Each structure stands twice: as structure tokens, then as C-alpha cells.
Short mmCIF file of C-alpha atoms and ligand atoms in Angstrom, two decimals:
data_model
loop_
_atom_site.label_atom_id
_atom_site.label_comp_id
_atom_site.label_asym_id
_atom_site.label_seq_id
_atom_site.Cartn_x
_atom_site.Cartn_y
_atom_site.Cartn_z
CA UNK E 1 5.77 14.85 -6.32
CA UNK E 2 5.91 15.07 -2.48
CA UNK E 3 3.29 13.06 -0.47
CA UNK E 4 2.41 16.70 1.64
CA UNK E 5 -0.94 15.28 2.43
CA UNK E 6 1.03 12.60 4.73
CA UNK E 7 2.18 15.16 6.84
CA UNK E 8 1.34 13.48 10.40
CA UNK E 9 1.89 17.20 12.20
CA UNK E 10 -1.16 18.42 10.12
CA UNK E 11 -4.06 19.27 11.93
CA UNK E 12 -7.65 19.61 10.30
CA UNK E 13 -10.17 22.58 11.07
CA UNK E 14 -13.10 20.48 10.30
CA UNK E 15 -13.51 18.21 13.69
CA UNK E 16 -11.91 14.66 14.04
CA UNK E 17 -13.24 12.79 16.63
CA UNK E 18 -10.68 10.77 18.71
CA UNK E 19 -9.58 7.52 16.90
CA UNK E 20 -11.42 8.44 13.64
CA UNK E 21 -10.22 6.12 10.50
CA UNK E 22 -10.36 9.46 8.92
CA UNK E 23 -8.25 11.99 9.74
CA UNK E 24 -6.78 14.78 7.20
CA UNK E 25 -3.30 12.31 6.50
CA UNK E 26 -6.09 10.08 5.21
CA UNK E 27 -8.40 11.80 2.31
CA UNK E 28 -9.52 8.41 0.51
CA UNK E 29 -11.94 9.21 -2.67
CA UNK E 30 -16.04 7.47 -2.15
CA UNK E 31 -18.92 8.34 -4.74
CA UNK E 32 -22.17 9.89 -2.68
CA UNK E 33 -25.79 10.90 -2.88
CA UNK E 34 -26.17 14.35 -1.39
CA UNK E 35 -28.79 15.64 0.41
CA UNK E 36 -30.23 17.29 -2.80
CA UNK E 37 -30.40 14.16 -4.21
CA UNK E 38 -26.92 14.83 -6.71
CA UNK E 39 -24.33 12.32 -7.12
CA UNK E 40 -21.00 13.55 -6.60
CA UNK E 41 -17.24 12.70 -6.17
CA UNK E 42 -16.29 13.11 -2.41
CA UNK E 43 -13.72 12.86 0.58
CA UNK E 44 -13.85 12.31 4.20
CA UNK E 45 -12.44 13.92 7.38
CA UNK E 46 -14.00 12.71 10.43
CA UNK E 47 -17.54 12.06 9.71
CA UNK E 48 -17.63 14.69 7.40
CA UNK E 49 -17.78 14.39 3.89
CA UNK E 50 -16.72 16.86 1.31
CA UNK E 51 -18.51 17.77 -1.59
CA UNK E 52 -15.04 17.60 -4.80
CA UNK E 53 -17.22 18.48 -7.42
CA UNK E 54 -19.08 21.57 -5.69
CA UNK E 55 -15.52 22.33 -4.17
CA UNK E 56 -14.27 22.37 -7.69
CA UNK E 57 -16.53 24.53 -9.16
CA UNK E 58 -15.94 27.54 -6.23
CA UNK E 59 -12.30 27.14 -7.67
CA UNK E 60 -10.28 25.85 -4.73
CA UNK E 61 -8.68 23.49 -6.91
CA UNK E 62 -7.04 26.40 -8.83
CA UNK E 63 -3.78 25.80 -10.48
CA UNK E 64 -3.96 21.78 -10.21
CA UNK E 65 -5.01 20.57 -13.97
CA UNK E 66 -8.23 19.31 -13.89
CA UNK E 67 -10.83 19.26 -16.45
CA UNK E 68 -14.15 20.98 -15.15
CA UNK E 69 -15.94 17.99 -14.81
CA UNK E 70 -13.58 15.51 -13.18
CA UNK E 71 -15.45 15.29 -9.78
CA UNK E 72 -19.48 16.02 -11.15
CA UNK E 73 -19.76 12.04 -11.98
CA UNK E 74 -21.03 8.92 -10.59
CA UNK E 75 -18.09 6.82 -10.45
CA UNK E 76 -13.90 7.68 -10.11
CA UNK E 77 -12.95 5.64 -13.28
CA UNK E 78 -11.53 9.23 -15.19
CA UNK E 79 -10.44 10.24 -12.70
CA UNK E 80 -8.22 7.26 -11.49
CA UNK E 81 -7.64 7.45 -15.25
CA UNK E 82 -5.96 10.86 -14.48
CA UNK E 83 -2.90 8.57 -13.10
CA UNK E 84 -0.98 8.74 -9.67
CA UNK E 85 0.45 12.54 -10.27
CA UNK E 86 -3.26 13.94 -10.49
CA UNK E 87 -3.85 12.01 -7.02
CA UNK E 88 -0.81 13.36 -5.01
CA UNK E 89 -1.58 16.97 -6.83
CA UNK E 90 -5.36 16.51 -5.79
CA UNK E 91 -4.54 15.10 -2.37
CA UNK E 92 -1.96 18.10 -1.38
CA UNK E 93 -4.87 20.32 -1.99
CA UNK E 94 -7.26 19.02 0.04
CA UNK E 95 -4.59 18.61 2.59
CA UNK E 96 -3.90 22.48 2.49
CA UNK E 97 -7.94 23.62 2.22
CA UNK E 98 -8.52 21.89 4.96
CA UNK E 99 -5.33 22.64 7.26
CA UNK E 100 -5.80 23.97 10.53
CA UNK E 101 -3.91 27.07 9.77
CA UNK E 102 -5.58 27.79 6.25
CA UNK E 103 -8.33 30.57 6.74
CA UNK E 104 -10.20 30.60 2.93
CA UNK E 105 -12.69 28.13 2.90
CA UNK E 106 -12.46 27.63 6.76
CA UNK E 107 -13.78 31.11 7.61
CA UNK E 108 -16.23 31.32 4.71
CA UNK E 109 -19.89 30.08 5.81
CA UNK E 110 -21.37 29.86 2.31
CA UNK E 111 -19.03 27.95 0.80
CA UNK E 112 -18.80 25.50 3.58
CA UNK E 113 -22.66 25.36 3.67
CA UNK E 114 -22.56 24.11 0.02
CA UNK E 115 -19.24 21.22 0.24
CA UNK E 116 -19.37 20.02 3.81
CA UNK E 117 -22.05 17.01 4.69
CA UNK E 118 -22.95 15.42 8.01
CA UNK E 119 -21.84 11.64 7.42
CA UNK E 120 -25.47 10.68 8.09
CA UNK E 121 -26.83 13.38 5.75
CA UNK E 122 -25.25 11.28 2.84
CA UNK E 123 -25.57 7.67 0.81
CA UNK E 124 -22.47 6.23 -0.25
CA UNK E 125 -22.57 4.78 -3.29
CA UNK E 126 -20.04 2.21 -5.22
CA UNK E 127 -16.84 4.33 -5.96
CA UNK E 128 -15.76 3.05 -9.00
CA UNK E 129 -17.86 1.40 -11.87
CA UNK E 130 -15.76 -2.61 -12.21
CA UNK E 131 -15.06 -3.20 -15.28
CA UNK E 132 -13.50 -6.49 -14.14
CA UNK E 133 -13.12 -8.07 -11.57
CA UNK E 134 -10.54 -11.02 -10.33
CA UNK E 135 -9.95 -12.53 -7.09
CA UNK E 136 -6.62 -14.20 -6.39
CA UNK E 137 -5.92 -16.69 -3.57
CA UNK E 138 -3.15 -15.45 -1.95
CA UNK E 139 -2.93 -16.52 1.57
CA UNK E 140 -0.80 -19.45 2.14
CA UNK E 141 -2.74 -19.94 5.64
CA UNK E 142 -5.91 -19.84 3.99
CA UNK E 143 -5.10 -21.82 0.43
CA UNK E 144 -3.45 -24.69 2.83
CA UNK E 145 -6.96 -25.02 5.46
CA UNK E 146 -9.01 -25.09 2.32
CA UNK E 147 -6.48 -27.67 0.73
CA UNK E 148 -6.73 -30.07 3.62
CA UNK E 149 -10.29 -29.75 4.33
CA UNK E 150 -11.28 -29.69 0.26
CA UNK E 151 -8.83 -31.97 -0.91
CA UNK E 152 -6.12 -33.73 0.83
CA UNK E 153 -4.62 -32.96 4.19
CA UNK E 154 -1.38 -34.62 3.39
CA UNK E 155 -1.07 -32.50 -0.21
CA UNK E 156 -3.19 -28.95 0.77
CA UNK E 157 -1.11 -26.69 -1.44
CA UNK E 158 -1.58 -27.95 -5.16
CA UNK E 159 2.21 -27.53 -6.23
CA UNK E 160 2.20 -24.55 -8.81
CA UNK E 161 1.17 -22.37 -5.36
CA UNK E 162 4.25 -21.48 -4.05
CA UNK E 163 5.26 -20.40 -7.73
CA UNK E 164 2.47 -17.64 -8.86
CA UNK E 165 -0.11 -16.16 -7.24
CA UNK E 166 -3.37 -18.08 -7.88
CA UNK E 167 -6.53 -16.31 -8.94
CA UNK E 168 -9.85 -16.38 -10.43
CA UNK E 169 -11.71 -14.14 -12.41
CA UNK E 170 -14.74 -13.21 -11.02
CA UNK E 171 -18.27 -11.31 -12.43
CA UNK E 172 -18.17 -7.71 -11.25
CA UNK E 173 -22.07 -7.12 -11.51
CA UNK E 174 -23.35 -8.59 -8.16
CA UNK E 175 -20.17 -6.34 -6.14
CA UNK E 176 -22.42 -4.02 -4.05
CA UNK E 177 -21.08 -1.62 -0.95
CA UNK E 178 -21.47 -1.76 2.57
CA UNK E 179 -25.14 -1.44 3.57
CA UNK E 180 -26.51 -3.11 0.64
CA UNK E 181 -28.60 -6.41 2.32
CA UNK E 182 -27.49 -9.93 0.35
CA UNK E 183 -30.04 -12.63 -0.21
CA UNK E 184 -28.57 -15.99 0.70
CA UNK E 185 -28.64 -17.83 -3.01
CA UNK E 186 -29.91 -20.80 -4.13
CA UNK E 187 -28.47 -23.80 -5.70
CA UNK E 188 -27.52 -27.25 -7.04
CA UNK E 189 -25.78 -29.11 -3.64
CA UNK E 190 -24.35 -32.29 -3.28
CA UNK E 191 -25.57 -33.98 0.46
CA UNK E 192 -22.46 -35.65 1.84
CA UNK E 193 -23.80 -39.39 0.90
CA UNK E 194 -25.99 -38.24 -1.64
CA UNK E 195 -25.94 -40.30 -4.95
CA UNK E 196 -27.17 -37.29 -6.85
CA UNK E 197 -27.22 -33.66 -6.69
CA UNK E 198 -30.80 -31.31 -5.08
CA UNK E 199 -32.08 -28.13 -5.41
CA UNK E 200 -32.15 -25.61 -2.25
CA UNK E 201 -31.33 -22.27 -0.39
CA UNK E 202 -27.02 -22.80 0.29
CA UNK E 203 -26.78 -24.00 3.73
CA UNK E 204 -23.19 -23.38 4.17
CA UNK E 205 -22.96 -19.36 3.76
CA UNK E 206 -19.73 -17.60 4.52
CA UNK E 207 -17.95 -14.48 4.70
CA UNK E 208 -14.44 -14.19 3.09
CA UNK E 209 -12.08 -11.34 4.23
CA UNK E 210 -10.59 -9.91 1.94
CA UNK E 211 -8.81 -6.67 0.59
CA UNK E 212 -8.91 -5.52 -2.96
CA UNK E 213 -6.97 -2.94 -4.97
CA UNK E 214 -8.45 -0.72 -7.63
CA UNK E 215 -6.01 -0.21 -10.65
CA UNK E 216 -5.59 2.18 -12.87
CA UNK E 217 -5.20 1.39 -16.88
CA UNK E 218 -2.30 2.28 -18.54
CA UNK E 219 -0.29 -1.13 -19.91
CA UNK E 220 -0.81 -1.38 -23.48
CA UNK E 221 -3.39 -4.68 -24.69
CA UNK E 222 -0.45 -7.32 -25.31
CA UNK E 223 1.71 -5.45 -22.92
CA UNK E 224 3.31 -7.03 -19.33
CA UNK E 225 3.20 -4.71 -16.46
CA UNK E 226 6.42 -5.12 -14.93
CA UNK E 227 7.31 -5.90 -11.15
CA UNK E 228 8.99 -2.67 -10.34
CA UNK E 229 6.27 -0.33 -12.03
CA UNK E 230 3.15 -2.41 -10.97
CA UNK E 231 2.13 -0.30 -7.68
CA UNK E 232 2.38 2.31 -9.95
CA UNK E 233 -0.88 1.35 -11.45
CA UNK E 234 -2.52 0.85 -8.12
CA UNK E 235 -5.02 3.81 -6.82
CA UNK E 236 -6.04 2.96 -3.44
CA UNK E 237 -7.37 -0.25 -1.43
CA UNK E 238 -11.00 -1.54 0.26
CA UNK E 239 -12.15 -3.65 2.42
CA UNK E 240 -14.22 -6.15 0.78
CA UNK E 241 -16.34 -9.47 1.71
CA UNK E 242 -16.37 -12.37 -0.68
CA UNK E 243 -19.46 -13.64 -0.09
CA UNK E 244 -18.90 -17.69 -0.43
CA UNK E 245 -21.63 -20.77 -0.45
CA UNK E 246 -19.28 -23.60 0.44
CA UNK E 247 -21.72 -26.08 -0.62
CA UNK E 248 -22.19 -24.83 -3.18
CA UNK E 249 -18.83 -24.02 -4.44
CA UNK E 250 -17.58 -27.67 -3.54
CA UNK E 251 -19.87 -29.26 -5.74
CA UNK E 252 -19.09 -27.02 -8.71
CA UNK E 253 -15.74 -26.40 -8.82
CA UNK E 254 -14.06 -28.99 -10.09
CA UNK E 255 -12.32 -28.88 -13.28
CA UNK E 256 -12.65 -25.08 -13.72
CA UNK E 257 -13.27 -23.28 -10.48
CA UNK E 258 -15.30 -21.15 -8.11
CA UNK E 259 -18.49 -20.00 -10.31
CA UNK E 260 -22.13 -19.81 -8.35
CA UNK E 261 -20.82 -20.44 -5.38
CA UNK E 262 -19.21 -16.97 -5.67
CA UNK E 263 -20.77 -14.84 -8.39
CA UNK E 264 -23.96 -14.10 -6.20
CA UNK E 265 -22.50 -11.21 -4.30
CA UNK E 266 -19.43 -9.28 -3.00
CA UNK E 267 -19.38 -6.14 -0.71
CA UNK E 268 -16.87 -3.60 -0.57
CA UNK E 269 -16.59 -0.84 1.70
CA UNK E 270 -17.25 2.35 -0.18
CA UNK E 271 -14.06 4.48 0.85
CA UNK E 272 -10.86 3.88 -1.57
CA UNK E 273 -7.94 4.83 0.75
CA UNK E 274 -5.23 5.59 -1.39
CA UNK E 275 -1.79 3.27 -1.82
CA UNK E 276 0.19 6.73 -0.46
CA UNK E 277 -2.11 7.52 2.21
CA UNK E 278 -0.71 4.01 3.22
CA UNK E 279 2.90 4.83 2.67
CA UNK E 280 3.60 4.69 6.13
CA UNK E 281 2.50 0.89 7.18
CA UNK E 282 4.83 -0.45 4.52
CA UNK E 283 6.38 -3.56 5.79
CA UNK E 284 8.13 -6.96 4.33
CA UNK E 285 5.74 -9.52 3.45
CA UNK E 286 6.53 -13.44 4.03
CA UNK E 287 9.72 -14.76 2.36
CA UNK E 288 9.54 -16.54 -0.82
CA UNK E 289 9.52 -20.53 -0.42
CA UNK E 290 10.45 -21.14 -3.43
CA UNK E 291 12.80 -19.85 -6.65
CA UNK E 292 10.65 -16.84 -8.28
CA UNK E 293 11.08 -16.36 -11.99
CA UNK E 294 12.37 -13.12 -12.71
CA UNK E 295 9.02 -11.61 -13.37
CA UNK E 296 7.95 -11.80 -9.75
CA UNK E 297 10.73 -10.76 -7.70
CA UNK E 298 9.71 -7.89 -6.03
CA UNK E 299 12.35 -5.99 -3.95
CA UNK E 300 11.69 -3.56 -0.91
CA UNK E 301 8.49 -3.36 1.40
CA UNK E 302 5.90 -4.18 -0.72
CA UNK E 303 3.30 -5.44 2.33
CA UNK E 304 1.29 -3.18 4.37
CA UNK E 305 0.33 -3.57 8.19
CA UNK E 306 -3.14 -3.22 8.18
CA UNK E 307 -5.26 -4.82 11.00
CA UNK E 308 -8.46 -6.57 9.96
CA UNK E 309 -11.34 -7.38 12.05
CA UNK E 310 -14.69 -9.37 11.55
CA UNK E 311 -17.26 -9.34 13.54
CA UNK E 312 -20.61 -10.83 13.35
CA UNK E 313 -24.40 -10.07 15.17
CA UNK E 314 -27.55 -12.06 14.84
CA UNK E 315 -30.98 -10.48 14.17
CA UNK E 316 -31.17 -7.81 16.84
CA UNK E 317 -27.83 -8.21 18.86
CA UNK E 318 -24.39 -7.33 19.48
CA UNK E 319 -21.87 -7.58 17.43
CA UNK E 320 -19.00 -10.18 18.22
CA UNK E 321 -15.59 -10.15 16.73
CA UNK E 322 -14.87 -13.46 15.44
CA UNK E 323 -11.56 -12.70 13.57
CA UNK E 324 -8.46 -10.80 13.58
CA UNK E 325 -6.00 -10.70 10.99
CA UNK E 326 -3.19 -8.48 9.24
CA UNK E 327 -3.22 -8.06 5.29
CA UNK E 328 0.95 -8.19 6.07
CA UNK E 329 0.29 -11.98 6.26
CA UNK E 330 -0.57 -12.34 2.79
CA UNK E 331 2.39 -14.07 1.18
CA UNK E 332 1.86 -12.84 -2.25
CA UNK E 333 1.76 -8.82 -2.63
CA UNK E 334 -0.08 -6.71 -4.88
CA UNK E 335 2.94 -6.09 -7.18
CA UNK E 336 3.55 -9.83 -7.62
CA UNK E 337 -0.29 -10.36 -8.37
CA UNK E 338 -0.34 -7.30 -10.79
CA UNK E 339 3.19 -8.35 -12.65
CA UNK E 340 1.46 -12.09 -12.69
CA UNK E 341 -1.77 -10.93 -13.93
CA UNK E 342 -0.59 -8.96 -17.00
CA UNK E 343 2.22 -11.23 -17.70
CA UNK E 344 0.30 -12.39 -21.06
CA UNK E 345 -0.53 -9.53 -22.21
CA UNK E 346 -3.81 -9.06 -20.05
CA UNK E 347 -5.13 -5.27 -20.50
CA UNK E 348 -5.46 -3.93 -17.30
CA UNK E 349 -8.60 -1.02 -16.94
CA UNK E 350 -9.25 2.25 -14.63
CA UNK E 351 -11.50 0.67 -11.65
CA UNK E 352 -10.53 -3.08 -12.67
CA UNK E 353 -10.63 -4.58 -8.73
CA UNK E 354 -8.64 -7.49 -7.58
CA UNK E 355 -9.58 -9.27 -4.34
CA UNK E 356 -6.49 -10.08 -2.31
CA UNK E 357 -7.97 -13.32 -1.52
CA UNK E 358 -9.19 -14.85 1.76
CA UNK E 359 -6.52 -12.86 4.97
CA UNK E 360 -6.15 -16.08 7.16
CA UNK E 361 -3.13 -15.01 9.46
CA UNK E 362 -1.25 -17.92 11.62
CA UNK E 363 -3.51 -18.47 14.37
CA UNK E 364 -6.82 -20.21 14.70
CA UNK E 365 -8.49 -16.79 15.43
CA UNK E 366 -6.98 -15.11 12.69
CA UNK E 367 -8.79 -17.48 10.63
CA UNK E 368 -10.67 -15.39 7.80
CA UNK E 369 -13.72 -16.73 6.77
CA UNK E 370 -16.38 -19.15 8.65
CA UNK E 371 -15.08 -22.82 6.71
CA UNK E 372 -11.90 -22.40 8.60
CA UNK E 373 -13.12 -20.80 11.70
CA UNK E 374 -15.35 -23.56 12.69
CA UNK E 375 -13.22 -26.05 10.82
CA UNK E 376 -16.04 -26.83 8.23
CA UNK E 377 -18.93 -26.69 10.77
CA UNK E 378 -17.65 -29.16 13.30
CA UNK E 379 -16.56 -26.43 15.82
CA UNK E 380 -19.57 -24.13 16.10
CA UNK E 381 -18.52 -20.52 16.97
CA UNK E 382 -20.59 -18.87 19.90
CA UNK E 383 -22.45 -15.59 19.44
CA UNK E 384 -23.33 -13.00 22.08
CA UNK E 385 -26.54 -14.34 22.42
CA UNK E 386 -25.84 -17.93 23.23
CA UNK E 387 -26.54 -19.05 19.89
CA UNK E 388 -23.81 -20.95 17.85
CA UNK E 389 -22.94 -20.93 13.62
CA UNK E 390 -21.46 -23.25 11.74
CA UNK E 391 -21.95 -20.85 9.17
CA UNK E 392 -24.11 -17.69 8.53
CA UNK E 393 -27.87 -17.52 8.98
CA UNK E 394 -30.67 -15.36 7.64
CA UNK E 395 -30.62 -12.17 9.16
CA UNK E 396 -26.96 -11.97 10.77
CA UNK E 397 -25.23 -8.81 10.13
CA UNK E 398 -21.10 -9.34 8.97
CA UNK E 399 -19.24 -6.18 9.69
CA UNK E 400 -15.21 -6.00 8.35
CA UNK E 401 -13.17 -3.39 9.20
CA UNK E 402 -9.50 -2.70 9.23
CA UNK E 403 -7.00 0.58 10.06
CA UNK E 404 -3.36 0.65 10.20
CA UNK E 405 -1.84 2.78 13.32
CA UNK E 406 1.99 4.09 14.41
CA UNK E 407 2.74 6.56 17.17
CA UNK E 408 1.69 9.52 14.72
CA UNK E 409 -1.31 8.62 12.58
CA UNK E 410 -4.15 6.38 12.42
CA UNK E 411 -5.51 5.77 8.60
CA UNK E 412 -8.57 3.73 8.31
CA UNK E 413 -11.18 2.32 6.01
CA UNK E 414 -14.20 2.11 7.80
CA UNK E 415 -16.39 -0.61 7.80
CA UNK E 416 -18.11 -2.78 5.09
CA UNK E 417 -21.08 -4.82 7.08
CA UNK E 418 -24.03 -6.36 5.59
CA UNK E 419 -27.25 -8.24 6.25
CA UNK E 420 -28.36 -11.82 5.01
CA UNK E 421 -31.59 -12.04 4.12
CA UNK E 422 -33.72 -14.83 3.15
CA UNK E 423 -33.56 -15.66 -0.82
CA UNK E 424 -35.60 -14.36 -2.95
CA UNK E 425 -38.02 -16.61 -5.18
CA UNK E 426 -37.91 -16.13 -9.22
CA UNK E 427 -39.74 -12.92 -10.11
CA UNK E 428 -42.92 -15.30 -10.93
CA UNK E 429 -43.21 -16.56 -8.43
CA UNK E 430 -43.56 -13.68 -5.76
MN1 LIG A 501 -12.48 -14.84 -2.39
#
């Protein structure tokens, strides 16, 4: 199946602003609320969206095999189900409706009355319903700051690191998309000095940046993905913000891991861009430290050059970008952290998601969440307004967002950005 849709030469007839993450080489699959109030399956091209189901049912999908329905529900699951053939078929199609050069739904007013949306006409909603969740820990950069400022300086990476790719599995209920306010959560924290433990709002609130892949299911329960076929099972990618309570989290996770400090939120950004929309910004990842066993030894480009940004604005201000990063710098890939996932046996679902783990790149300003940006609070960062963070306060807005560019094409995923609020009391209470 040929990836047509990449074709950089393409040109759209629906209007793509200069550096739009969305032109037609992109076509990533959301979820949104209409205008009429009905939930649908959707694309993008410049800040239009595009109605699949209603596009469906006028028949331009004609002579790709699709079952009536496919697009007229409120999450992708069936059809990420549908496997990675249905996706290039689906993505060719959308690729020729909406060339430059294709006259049918272009020069018919009706029909383009009923698919096309203004951007800020819709509501994006989550794109895929999680089944499960897991979030691995996958930057060296990042696992070795937290090490030394966790743990031990002298021993940061704990020494089965450099032989799998680390991970956690997470709760998929509190994972909301970009838009969707947080309230900063509440619990049990340890005072440095304290002899035992209080009760109070988390004073140390971060960001994480992160990336996570949506899969789809196919291994058999009992049955190892292998290295070579695991991007197979991989739809597409977001942009997504682990939402972290470091003191929360320190106190808690020793002997069996991150658990509250985590669990009370996650954001993603609501466009899936597809693993062959991305085809292009394939690049080598780190080298391998150490020995792999057999079942992770991945051969060929199996990174992606994607730059990542985070930015952050208090109540009522500009924005600042605090970090920049590259998911390339991530020293296990996706293949590896598939192949080690299922390597038990682990059944793998349509719209499982697996967060890539915190992006810390090399440099001190690549630095992916707020512990390691400010060094655990003892290097404040400075906002546009004057004021400085140690970590996140009420009412600051955390924006991620993260493109990959070359000489012919710009793909992007837009933005996931979010507002802390205050917590909220028990229902009884209010
Ligand atoms: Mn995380």
C-alpha cells in the first residue's frame, strides 16, 4: 500500500494558512462535537475540520471497504481496530478529495456546507476511549536527573535501565484532552524533617512532557509482539502532559511505584497524527549502552525528529517557553517498548496508550518537566511577568506542542495546554 497521502507536491483546495501543523500530507484522525451538537469521527486541514462520518455517508469513500458506520461514533477504537491497511486506504482518499486539482466535492456547495467546520465552530473531544494505559520511563536524561535528585547522585540509573525500557502502568480514567482545566490534588506529604506524614493541597505540581502512541490490538492474549512487527501495531502519536505531584509521588513510591502522585490527571492533545504521516522524520535514536537480548534489537530508523516545546503563562499573561526538546532523544523507541511490553504475553488493545515517558534532551533547557528545570525548586524559573516557580501554581496555563519540519513539509500536532485550578473539596463539603 503506497503512502499517496505523503505526497509533499500535493496541494489542498481547502485553505492552509502559512506554517499550519496541518497541512493535507498530515490528515491525523480527532473525535468532535459539531455544531449540531453530533459527535463524529473527523480530520483536519488547516483550521478546518472535516466531518468522516457525514463525508461517508455522501459516498466519497466509495470503493475503500468500510462498514457504514465506521466514522458515526464517539471514539476511533474500531476503527484503529480496522488495522494499518484501512488507514493508508482511508488516508489516500482524503488525500485525493481534498487535492487541489480534484473538482467533486471541491466545487459542490452542499456537500461542503454539511462536512467542512470552522476550527472554532467545533469541541474536540478524547479520540480514542483507553482501555489501558502505561507510561514507560524512557529518557536516559530524564531517568538519570530524577535518579540523582530522588535517590543517589553517585548511582542515578538503577542498573536493570540500560537493559529494558522501564514503565509503569498507569489508570486511564483521569486522561482528559487539551482544554480540559485540572484541579491541583490533594494528599498525604512528607515535610523534609517531618517525623510523620500531613494532609494538604500538593505543593510541588509539575508538568511532564511526554509523547504517547495509541496501538492497535492484534497479538494474541499469551502472545509476544515481536521487534520487527511492533510499529506495525502502532496508529498514530500525541502530545501528552503527565501531570506529576512530586511530593507527593516521593513519599509514596517506594516499594511499588508512582500511584497518587500520578493517577490524578493526564492531558493529551486531541489530534492522533498517524505513524506514516511521520514517515518522513524517521531518524536513529541513541546507541545501545549495553548488550540487548535478542528481543529488543531493533534495526533501522526507528526514532522520529519531532521538536517539542513547553511553555507556561500565569493567570492572565503571556506565555513563556520554558523547554525545548526532541522525542529523537529518547533512548528507548516505541518498537523496543512495544516488543518489551508484550514480551509475557501482555494482550495489547485498540486505543491502549503508552506515554513515552518524561523527553529531557541533553541540555539544561531541554529539561522536560519543572523537578529538573529548577533542579527540585532551588533554581526558580522566571515568568513573563516577573514572577518566579519552583513549580506550578493555581491558575497557570501549561501549553505543549511539537511539529516535525524538512525542506518540503511541516506535520504537526497542535497543542495540548491546560489550566490549574484550585482543588476541589469532597462533594460534602462544597
Ligand atoms: Mn510520566
Amino acid at each position: 500500500m503506497p503512502k499517496f497521502a505523503n505526497d509533499p507536491n500535493r496541494r489542498s483546495w481547502v485553505p492552509v494558512p502559512k506554517k499550519s501543523h496541518f497541512p493535507i500530507q498530515n490528515i491525523p484522525f480527532g473525535v468532535f462535537l459539531t455544531r449540531d451538537h453530533v459527535i463524529t469521527i473527523g480530520t483536519r486541514i488547516g483550521d478546518t475540520a472535516i466531518d468522516l462520518g457525514a463525508l461517508h455517508q455522501l459516498g466519497y469513500f466509495d470503493g475503500v471497504p468500510l462498514t457504514d458506520d465506521i466514522f458515526l461514533q464517539d471514539t476511533l477504537n474500531d476503527f484503529i481496530d480496522d488495522g494499518r491497511k484501512t488507514w493508508r486506504l482511508v488516508r489516500n482518499k482524503i488525500a485525493e478529495i481534498f487535492d487541489n486539482n480534484n473538482p467533486k466535492l471541491k466545487n459542490n456547495k452542499e456537500h461542503r456546507d454539511i462536512v467542512l467546520f470552522n476550527m472554532d465552530e467545533i469541541e474536540m473531544q478524547l479520540p480514542v476511549y483507553i482501555g489501558d494505559y502505561t507510561d514507560f520511563y524512557s529518557s536516559k536524561e530524564h531517568a538519570t536527573n530524577v535518579g540523582m535528585m530522588f535517590r543517589d547522585p553517585d548511582n542515578a540509573l538503577l542498573p536493570n535501565w540500560l537493559h529494558m525500557p522501564v514503565a509503569y502502568h498507569g489508570r486511564s480514567s483521569s486522561i482528559v484532552p487539551s482544554g480540559i482545566p485540572i484541579h491541583r490534588p490533594k494528599g498525604q506529604l512528607m515535610p523534609k524533617g517531618a517525623s510523620k506524614p500531613t494532609y494538604g493541597p500538593s505543593e510541588r505540581l509539575d508538568f511532564e512532557l511526554e509523547m504517547a502512541f495509541i496501538t492497535t490490538g492484534g497479538n494474541q492474549f499469551g502472545e509476544p509482539i515481536p521487534i520487527e512487527e511492533a510499529e506495525d501495531y502502532i496508529f498514530g502519536l500525541v502530545l501528552f502532559n503527565d501531570w506529576s505531584a512530586r511530593d507527593i509521588q516521593k513519599w509514596e513510591y517506594v516499594p511499588l511505584g508512582p500511584f497518587l502522585g500520578k493517577n490524578f490527571a493526564s492531558s493529551i492533545s486531541p489530534w492522533i497524527v498517524t505513524l506514516d504521516a511521520l514517515e518522513p522524520f524517521r531518524v536513529e535514536g541513541p546507541k545501545p549502552e549495553k548488550p540487548l537480548l535478542p528481543y529488543l534489537r531493533s534495526k533501522g530508523k526507528k526514532s522520529f525528529d519531532i521538536n517539542l516545546e513547553v511553555s507556561i503563562a500565569p493567570k492572565g499573561g503571556t506565555a513563556k517557553t520554558v523547554c525545548k526538546s526532541n522525542f529523537k532523544h529518547m533512548y528507548w523507541n516505541m518498537a523496543q517498548q512495544l516488543a518489551h511490553h508484550t514480551v509475557n504475553g501482555c494482550l495489547i488493545n485498540s486505543g491502549d496508550m503508552m506515554g513515552s515517558g518524561t523527553l529531557s534532551g541533553p541540555t539544561p533547557d531541554s529539561y522536560g518537566s519543572m523537578l529538573e528545570l529548577t533542579w527540585a525548586g532551588s533554581k526558580p524559573l522566571k515568568l513573563r511577568d516577573g514572577t518566579e516557580r519552583k513549580f506550578l501554581k493555581d491558575h497557570d496555563t501549561v501549553s505543549i506542542t511539537g511539529h516535525c519540519k524538512n525542506d518540503d513539509v511541516l506535520i504537526g500536532f497542535g497543542d495540548v495546554t491546560t489550566q490549574i485550578l484550585p482543588p476541589l473539596s469532597p462533594k460534602n463539603k462544597r
